[in-house]
Amino acid sequence: MVDIVQLDESLQLLNGLDESKRNIIVESIQRNNQISVFAYGSLLWNPIKYAEMEQNCILQGYKKGFFCEDFFYRGTFERKGLTLGLKEKSDSYVHGALLIAKDDKILDFLKAFAERETPATQDGRVMDIYKYDFIEVTRSGDGTPVYALTCIVNEESEFCVDIPETIKGQVSKMSQAEGRNGTNFEYLFSLAAKYKELNIKDTFTPTLDELCEKARLYQLPL
């Protein structure tokens, strides 16, 4: 049985979860003995170790894009990279996967999730590009609804990109960015490779294909 006090403390690490939302999540964990996270970016190819992955689920009413400036994993404060985030959009959908932690792994999973998705530098700069919500996604196979913690763009963050640059502008910015996890282009190509492996296709697919095409051309010698 998960300790309720520790569980609530772990959930408080996730920006955007007020007391009522945390109570809903706690009740869900007590009922199901598990917690799910909707994965649509680097969590797909570099998942948190305390969880199992269940492929193929759909989040309706959101759009995916490079809305997040990254000065930690794929960039620096001087040359920020771009990573994925979600914003609400009624006519869009996001294809992803579920990371599911169960029983005695739940607390460790939540703490690792918070630390990874809201990192801080040694001088105290917090990359608060996400807020978190507990929203319904649908399993593609049988249409079963599942509630999952999901990283949504924190539009109050200074690192939120309100209106993404052109494809050319995004690629240009990515080309100059490298952080502790590697270059921004490595992130882009890893994302595309994992999407191909898992057959992930959604309303963002044409944009991703174009970004990769332009990035490959950008890498060609003059």
PDB file of C-alpha atoms in Angstrom:
ATOM      1  CA  MET A   1       0.000   0.000   0.000  1.00  0.00           C
ATOM      2  CA  VAL A   2       1.405   3.387  -1.018  1.00  0.00           C
ATOM      3  CA  ASP A   3       1.924   5.866   1.821  1.00  0.00           C
ATOM      4  CA  ILE A   4      -0.654   8.615   1.200  1.00  0.00           C
ATOM      5  CA  VAL A   5       1.383  11.405   2.791  1.00  0.00           C
ATOM      6  CA  GLN A   6       4.470  10.564   0.728  1.00  0.00           C
ATOM      7  CA  LEU A   7       2.319  10.210  -2.364  1.00  0.00           C
ATOM      8  CA  ASP A   8       0.832  13.682  -1.935  1.00  0.00           C
ATOM      9  CA  GLU A   9       4.300  15.135  -1.293  1.00  0.00           C
ATOM     10  CA  SER A  10       5.535  13.561  -4.531  1.00  0.00           C
ATOM     11  CA  LEU A  11       2.579  14.944  -6.483  1.00  0.00           C
ATOM     12  CA  GLN A  12       3.231  18.428  -5.095  1.00  0.00           C
ATOM     13  CA  LEU A  13       6.513  18.384  -7.028  1.00  0.00           C
ATOM     14  CA  LEU A  14       4.482  18.533 -10.245  1.00  0.00           C
ATOM     15  CA  ASN A  15       3.507  22.079 -11.206  1.00  0.00           C
ATOM     16  CA  GLY A  16      -0.209  22.585 -11.866  1.00  0.00           C
ATOM     17  CA  LEU A  17      -1.669  19.865  -9.665  1.00  0.00           C
ATOM     18  CA  ASP A  18      -3.832  21.611  -7.070  1.00  0.00           C
ATOM     19  CA  GLU A  19      -5.186  19.824  -4.005  1.00  0.00           C
ATOM     20  CA  SER A  20      -8.389  18.655  -5.685  1.00  0.00           C
ATOM     21  CA  LYS A  21      -6.484  17.232  -8.646  1.00  0.00           C
ATOM     22  CA  ARG A  22      -3.978  15.513  -6.350  1.00  0.00           C
ATOM     23  CA  ASN A  23      -6.850  13.951  -4.408  1.00  0.00           C
ATOM     24  CA  ILE A  24      -8.267  12.531  -7.641  1.00  0.00           C
ATOM     25  CA  ILE A  25      -4.882  11.018  -8.507  1.00  0.00           C
ATOM     26  CA  VAL A  26      -4.447   9.567  -5.015  1.00  0.00           C
ATOM     27  CA  GLU A  27      -7.889   7.959  -5.198  1.00  0.00           C
ATOM     28  CA  SER A  28      -7.048   6.504  -8.615  1.00  0.00           C
ATOM     29  CA  ILE A  29      -3.800   5.025  -7.299  1.00  0.00           C
ATOM     30  CA  GLN A  30      -5.554   3.559  -4.265  1.00  0.00           C
ATOM     31  CA  ARG A  31      -8.167   1.989  -6.530  1.00  0.00           C
ATOM     32  CA  ASN A  32      -5.847   0.632  -9.236  1.00  0.00           C
ATOM     33  CA  ASN A  33      -2.477   0.248  -7.448  1.00  0.00           C
ATOM     34  CA  GLN A  34      -0.775   1.959 -10.370  1.00  0.00           C
ATOM     35  CA  ILE A  35      -0.110   5.322 -12.011  1.00  0.00           C
ATOM     36  CA  SER A  36       0.238   6.049 -15.722  1.00  0.00           C
ATOM     37  CA  VAL A  37       2.138   8.752 -17.602  1.00  0.00           C
ATOM     38  CA  PHE A  38       1.360   9.620 -21.214  1.00  0.00           C
ATOM     39  CA  ALA A  39       4.641   9.489 -23.155  1.00  0.00           C
ATOM     40  CA  TYR A  40       5.043  11.304 -26.466  1.00  0.00           C
ATOM     41  CA  GLY A  41       8.674  12.526 -26.517  1.00  0.00           C
ATOM     42  CA  SER A  42      11.963  11.295 -25.080  1.00  0.00           C
ATOM     43  CA  LEU A  43      10.139   9.108 -22.557  1.00  0.00           C
ATOM     44  CA  LEU A  44       9.454   6.775 -25.490  1.00  0.00           C
ATOM     45  CA  TRP A  45      13.112   5.929 -26.162  1.00  0.00           C
ATOM     46  CA  ASN A  46      14.477   6.714 -22.718  1.00  0.00           C
ATOM     47  CA  PRO A  47      11.730   5.683 -20.268  1.00  0.00           C
ATOM     48  CA  ILE A  48      11.927   5.948 -16.492  1.00  0.00           C
ATOM     49  CA  LYS A  49      13.198   2.640 -15.139  1.00  0.00           C
ATOM     50  CA  TYR A  50      10.421   2.044 -12.608  1.00  0.00           C
ATOM     51  CA  ALA A  51       7.718   1.720 -15.268  1.00  0.00           C
ATOM     52  CA  GLU A  52       6.494  -0.649 -17.942  1.00  0.00           C
ATOM     53  CA  MET A  53       5.533   0.652 -21.381  1.00  0.00           C
ATOM     54  CA  GLU A  54       2.179  -0.004 -22.996  1.00  0.00           C
ATOM     55  CA  GLN A  55       2.059   1.140 -26.593  1.00  0.00           C
ATOM     56  CA  ASN A  56      -0.636   2.759 -28.679  1.00  0.00           C
ATOM     57  CA  CYS A  57      -2.878   5.269 -27.000  1.00  0.00           C
ATOM     58  CA  ILE A  58      -4.448   8.488 -28.237  1.00  0.00           C
ATOM     59  CA  LEU A  59      -4.929  11.859 -26.552  1.00  0.00           C
ATOM     60  CA  GLN A  60      -7.675  13.871 -28.219  1.00  0.00           C
ATOM     61  CA  GLY A  61      -7.929  17.656 -28.228  1.00  0.00           C
ATOM     62  CA  TYR A  62      -4.231  18.498 -28.027  1.00  0.00           C
ATOM     63  CA  LYS A  63      -1.560  19.447 -30.548  1.00  0.00           C
ATOM     64  CA  LYS A  64       2.111  18.569 -30.370  1.00  0.00           C
ATOM     65  CA  GLY A  65       4.934  20.897 -31.299  1.00  0.00           C
ATOM     66  CA  PHE A  66       8.371  22.256 -30.439  1.00  0.00           C
ATOM     67  CA  PHE A  67       6.937  24.744 -27.980  1.00  0.00           C
ATOM     68  CA  CYS A  68       9.593  24.321 -25.272  1.00  0.00           C
ATOM     69  CA  GLU A  69      13.014  25.915 -25.033  1.00  0.00           C
ATOM     70  CA  ASP A  70      15.547  23.581 -23.426  1.00  0.00           C
ATOM     71  CA  PHE A  71      18.683  24.832 -21.677  1.00  0.00           C
ATOM     72  CA  PHE A  72      19.373  21.603 -19.811  1.00  0.00           C
ATOM     73  CA  TYR A  73      19.137  18.380 -21.832  1.00  0.00           C
ATOM     74  CA  ARG A  74      19.422  19.607 -25.439  1.00  0.00           C
ATOM     75  CA  GLY A  75      20.800  23.115 -25.114  1.00  0.00           C
ATOM     76  CA  THR A  76      22.413  25.672 -22.848  1.00  0.00           C
ATOM     77  CA  PHE A  77      21.163  28.958 -21.452  1.00  0.00           C
ATOM     78  CA  GLU A  78      23.133  30.764 -24.148  1.00  0.00           C
ATOM     79  CA  ARG A  79      21.986  28.468 -26.974  1.00  0.00           C
ATOM     80  CA  LYS A  80      18.677  26.911 -26.092  1.00  0.00           C
ATOM     81  CA  GLY A  81      17.332  23.908 -27.939  1.00  0.00           C
ATOM     82  CA  LEU A  82      13.719  22.999 -28.701  1.00  0.00           C
ATOM     83  CA  THR A  83      11.771  20.047 -27.337  1.00  0.00           C
ATOM     84  CA  LEU A  84       8.213  18.812 -27.571  1.00  0.00           C
ATOM     85  CA  GLY A  85       5.209  20.007 -25.626  1.00  0.00           C
ATOM     86  CA  LEU A  86       1.431  19.859 -25.886  1.00  0.00           C
ATOM     87  CA  LYS A  87      -1.160  22.609 -26.209  1.00  0.00           C
ATOM     88  CA  GLU A  88      -4.929  22.297 -26.373  1.00  0.00           C
ATOM     89  CA  LYS A  89      -6.420  22.215 -29.875  1.00  0.00           C
ATOM     90  CA  SER A  90      -9.843  20.729 -30.436  1.00  0.00           C
ATOM     91  CA  ASP A  91      -9.264  19.302 -33.925  1.00  0.00           C
ATOM     92  CA  SER A  92      -5.902  17.651 -33.174  1.00  0.00           C
ATOM     93  CA  TYR A  93      -4.812  14.431 -31.521  1.00  0.00           C
ATOM     94  CA  VAL A  94      -1.583  12.999 -30.154  1.00  0.00           C
ATOM     95  CA  HIS A  95      -0.485   9.380 -30.567  1.00  0.00           C
ATOM     96  CA  GLY A  96       1.792   8.061 -27.817  1.00  0.00           C
ATOM     97  CA  ALA A  97       2.282   5.372 -25.209  1.00  0.00           C
ATOM     98  CA  LEU A  98       1.659   4.804 -21.516  1.00  0.00           C
ATOM     99  CA  LEU A  99       4.345   4.357 -18.895  1.00  0.00           C
ATOM    100  CA  ILE A 100       2.798   2.435 -16.020  1.00  0.00           C
ATOM    101  CA  ALA A 101       4.296   2.105 -12.532  1.00  0.00           C
ATOM    102  CA  LYS A 102       2.734  -0.298 -10.054  1.00  0.00           C
ATOM    103  CA  ASP A 103       2.621  -0.960  -6.312  1.00  0.00           C
ATOM    104  CA  ASP A 104       5.903  -0.262  -4.497  1.00  0.00           C
ATOM    105  CA  LYS A 105       7.446   1.397  -7.574  1.00  0.00           C
ATOM    106  CA  ILE A 106       4.920   4.247  -7.705  1.00  0.00           C
ATOM    107  CA  LEU A 107       6.669   6.684  -5.338  1.00  0.00           C
ATOM    108  CA  ASP A 108      10.104   6.198  -6.886  1.00  0.00           C
ATOM    109  CA  PHE A 109       8.572   6.612 -10.329  1.00  0.00           C
ATOM    110  CA  LEU A 110       6.811   9.880  -9.464  1.00  0.00           C
ATOM    111  CA  LYS A 111       9.934  11.368  -7.879  1.00  0.00           C
ATOM    112  CA  ALA A 112      12.065  10.380 -10.884  1.00  0.00           C
ATOM    113  CA  PHE A 113       9.432  11.748 -13.264  1.00  0.00           C
ATOM    114  CA  ALA A 114       9.318  15.123 -11.486  1.00  0.00           C
ATOM    115  CA  GLU A 115      13.102  15.387 -11.323  1.00  0.00           C
ATOM    116  CA  ARG A 116      13.490  14.557 -14.994  1.00  0.00           C
ATOM    117  CA  GLU A 117      10.760  16.742 -16.438  1.00  0.00           C
ATOM    118  CA  THR A 118      11.417  19.810 -14.252  1.00  0.00           C
ATOM    119  CA  PRO A 119      15.219  19.878 -13.942  1.00  0.00           C
ATOM    120  CA  ALA A 120      17.244  22.625 -12.299  1.00  0.00           C
ATOM    121  CA  THR A 121      20.797  23.809 -12.899  1.00  0.00           C
ATOM    122  CA  GLN A 122      23.364  24.150 -10.141  1.00  0.00           C
ATOM    123  CA  ASP A 123      22.717  27.885  -9.929  1.00  0.00           C
ATOM    124  CA  GLY A 124      19.013  27.271  -9.309  1.00  0.00           C
ATOM    125  CA  ARG A 125      17.524  27.946 -12.723  1.00  0.00           C
ATOM    126  CA  VAL A 126      14.443  25.737 -13.084  1.00  0.00           C
ATOM    127  CA  MET A 127      13.337  24.578 -16.519  1.00  0.00           C
ATOM    128  CA  ASP A 128       9.634  24.974 -15.793  1.00  0.00           C
ATOM    129  CA  ILE A 129       8.472  24.340 -19.354  1.00  0.00           C
ATOM    130  CA  TYR A 130       5.716  21.970 -18.245  1.00  0.00           C
ATOM    131  CA  LYS A 131       2.679  21.964 -16.066  1.00  0.00           C
ATOM    132  CA  TYR A 132       1.010  18.647 -15.348  1.00  0.00           C
ATOM    133  CA  ASP A 133      -2.511  17.343 -15.676  1.00  0.00           C
ATOM    134  CA  PHE A 134      -4.307  14.045 -15.120  1.00  0.00           C
ATOM    135  CA  ILE A 135      -6.291  13.551 -18.297  1.00  0.00           C
ATOM    136  CA  GLU A 136      -8.021  10.840 -20.242  1.00  0.00           C
ATOM    137  CA  VAL A 137      -6.286   8.983 -23.049  1.00  0.00           C
ATOM    138  CA  THR A 138      -7.714   6.095 -25.047  1.00  0.00           C
ATOM    139  CA  ARG A 139      -6.106   2.727 -25.690  1.00  0.00           C
ATOM    140  CA  SER A 140      -6.060   2.277 -29.461  1.00  0.00           C
ATOM    141  CA  GLY A 141      -6.632  -1.473 -29.353  1.00  0.00           C
ATOM    142  CA  ASP A 142      -9.880  -1.686 -27.412  1.00  0.00           C
ATOM    143  CA  GLY A 143     -10.940   1.938 -26.908  1.00  0.00           C
ATOM    144  CA  THR A 144     -10.575   1.716 -23.132  1.00  0.00           C
ATOM    145  CA  PRO A 145     -10.158   5.120 -21.434  1.00  0.00           C
ATOM    146  CA  VAL A 146      -7.222   5.536 -19.042  1.00  0.00           C
ATOM    147  CA  TYR A 147      -6.279   8.571 -16.966  1.00  0.00           C
ATOM    148  CA  ALA A 148      -2.615   9.519 -17.161  1.00  0.00           C
ATOM    149  CA  LEU A 149      -0.294  12.236 -15.909  1.00  0.00           C
ATOM    150  CA  THR A 150       0.621  14.336 -18.926  1.00  0.00           C
ATOM    151  CA  CYS A 151       3.196  17.073 -19.580  1.00  0.00           C
ATOM    152  CA  ILE A 152       1.414  20.150 -20.949  1.00  0.00           C
ATOM    153  CA  VAL A 153       3.168  23.356 -22.009  1.00  0.00           C
ATOM    154  CA  ASN A 154       3.408  25.836 -19.148  1.00  0.00           C
ATOM    155  CA  GLU A 155       2.435  28.958 -21.054  1.00  0.00           C
ATOM    156  CA  GLU A 156       3.459  31.146 -18.101  1.00  0.00           C
ATOM    157  CA  SER A 157       7.069  29.960 -18.371  1.00  0.00           C
ATOM    158  CA  GLU A 158       9.608  32.277 -19.977  1.00  0.00           C
ATOM    159  CA  PHE A 159      10.800  29.218 -21.901  1.00  0.00           C
ATOM    160  CA  CYS A 160       7.465  28.645 -23.628  1.00  0.00           C
ATOM    161  CA  VAL A 161       7.497  29.398 -27.359  1.00  0.00           C
ATOM    162  CA  ASP A 162       4.129  31.072 -27.977  1.00  0.00           C
ATOM    163  CA  ILE A 163       4.240  30.783 -31.755  1.00  0.00           C
ATOM    164  CA  PRO A 164       6.774  28.323 -33.174  1.00  0.00           C
ATOM    165  CA  GLU A 165       9.209  29.659 -35.730  1.00  0.00           C
ATOM    166  CA  THR A 166       9.058  28.492 -39.330  1.00  0.00           C
ATOM    167  CA  ILE A 167      10.370  25.019 -40.086  1.00  0.00           C
ATOM    168  CA  LYS A 168      13.582  26.624 -41.313  1.00  0.00           C
ATOM    169  CA  GLY A 169      13.828  28.730 -38.148  1.00  0.00           C
ATOM    170  CA  GLN A 170      13.296  25.744 -35.861  1.00  0.00           C
ATOM    171  CA  VAL A 171      15.936  23.705 -37.677  1.00  0.00           C
ATOM    172  CA  SER A 172      18.388  26.602 -37.559  1.00  0.00           C
ATOM    173  CA  LYS A 173      17.921  26.918 -33.798  1.00  0.00           C
ATOM    174  CA  MET A 174      18.247  23.158 -33.275  1.00  0.00           C
ATOM    175  CA  SER A 175      21.453  23.048 -35.317  1.00  0.00           C
ATOM    176  CA  GLN A 176      23.265  25.223 -32.770  1.00  0.00           C
ATOM    177  CA  ALA A 177      21.995  23.539 -29.609  1.00  0.00           C
ATOM    178  CA  GLU A 178      23.633  20.841 -27.503  1.00  0.00           C
ATOM    179  CA  GLY A 179      23.059  19.926 -23.853  1.00  0.00           C
ATOM    180  CA  ARG A 180      24.041  17.241 -21.392  1.00  0.00           C
ATOM    181  CA  ASN A 181      21.997  14.586 -23.255  1.00  0.00           C
ATOM    182  CA  GLY A 182      23.410  15.430 -26.677  1.00  0.00           C
ATOM    183  CA  THR A 183      22.561  17.626 -29.630  1.00  0.00           C
ATOM    184  CA  ASN A 184      19.116  18.890 -30.505  1.00  0.00           C
ATOM    185  CA  PHE A 185      19.339  17.146 -33.883  1.00  0.00           C
ATOM    186  CA  GLU A 186      19.976  13.850 -32.063  1.00  0.00           C
ATOM    187  CA  TYR A 187      16.740  14.446 -30.144  1.00  0.00           C
ATOM    188  CA  LEU A 188      14.860  15.145 -33.376  1.00  0.00           C
ATOM    189  CA  PHE A 189      16.178  12.065 -35.188  1.00  0.00           C
ATOM    190  CA  SER A 190      15.706   9.802 -32.143  1.00  0.00           C
ATOM    191  CA  LEU A 191      12.111  10.984 -31.962  1.00  0.00           C
ATOM    192  CA  ALA A 192      11.492  10.248 -35.635  1.00  0.00           C
ATOM    193  CA  ALA A 193      13.149   6.814 -35.405  1.00  0.00           C
ATOM    194  CA  LYS A 194      11.081   5.824 -32.375  1.00  0.00           C
ATOM    195  CA  TYR A 195       7.876   7.038 -33.995  1.00  0.00           C
ATOM    196  CA  LYS A 196       8.670   4.889 -37.031  1.00  0.00           C
ATOM    197  CA  GLU A 197       9.446   1.869 -34.839  1.00  0.00           C
ATOM    198  CA  LEU A 198       6.188   2.222 -32.879  1.00  0.00           C
ATOM    199  CA  ASN A 199       4.185   3.303 -35.948  1.00  0.00           C
ATOM    200  CA  ILE A 200       3.192   6.544 -34.232  1.00  0.00           C
ATOM    201  CA  LYS A 201       1.252   8.837 -36.556  1.00  0.00           C
ATOM    202  CA  ASP A 202      -0.848  11.849 -35.608  1.00  0.00           C
ATOM    203  CA  THR A 203      -1.581  15.418 -36.664  1.00  0.00           C
ATOM    204  CA  PHE A 204       2.072  16.362 -35.989  1.00  0.00           C
ATOM    205  CA  THR A 205       3.512  13.741 -38.393  1.00  0.00           C
ATOM    206  CA  PRO A 206       3.750  15.968 -41.521  1.00  0.00           C
ATOM    207  CA  THR A 207       5.571  18.652 -39.515  1.00  0.00           C
ATOM    208  CA  LEU A 208       7.995  16.131 -38.030  1.00  0.00           C
ATOM    209  CA  ASP A 209       8.748  14.696 -41.475  1.00  0.00           C
ATOM    210  CA  GLU A 210       9.475  18.166 -42.830  1.00  0.00           C
ATOM    211  CA  LEU A 211      11.676  19.066 -39.857  1.00  0.00           C
ATOM    212  CA  CYS A 212      13.752  15.914 -40.348  1.00  0.00           C
ATOM    213  CA  GLU A 213      14.085  16.514 -44.080  1.00  0.00           C
ATOM    214  CA  LYS A 214      15.280  20.090 -43.527  1.00  0.00           C
ATOM    215  CA  ALA A 215      17.630  18.986 -40.724  1.00  0.00           C
ATOM    216  CA  ARG A 216      19.276  16.390 -42.986  1.00  0.00           C
ATOM    217  CA  LEU A 217      19.778  19.015 -45.686  1.00  0.00           C
ATOM    218  CA  TYR A 218      21.192  21.369 -43.071  1.00  0.00           C
ATOM    219  CA  GLN A 219      23.825  18.783 -42.212  1.00  0.00           C
ATOM    220  CA  LEU A 220      25.022  18.358 -45.804  1.00  0.00           C
ATOM    221  CA  PRO A 221      28.426  19.907 -46.573  1.00  0.00           C
ATOM    222  CA  LEU A 222      28.390  23.112 -48.580  1.00  0.00           C
TER     223      LEU A 222
END
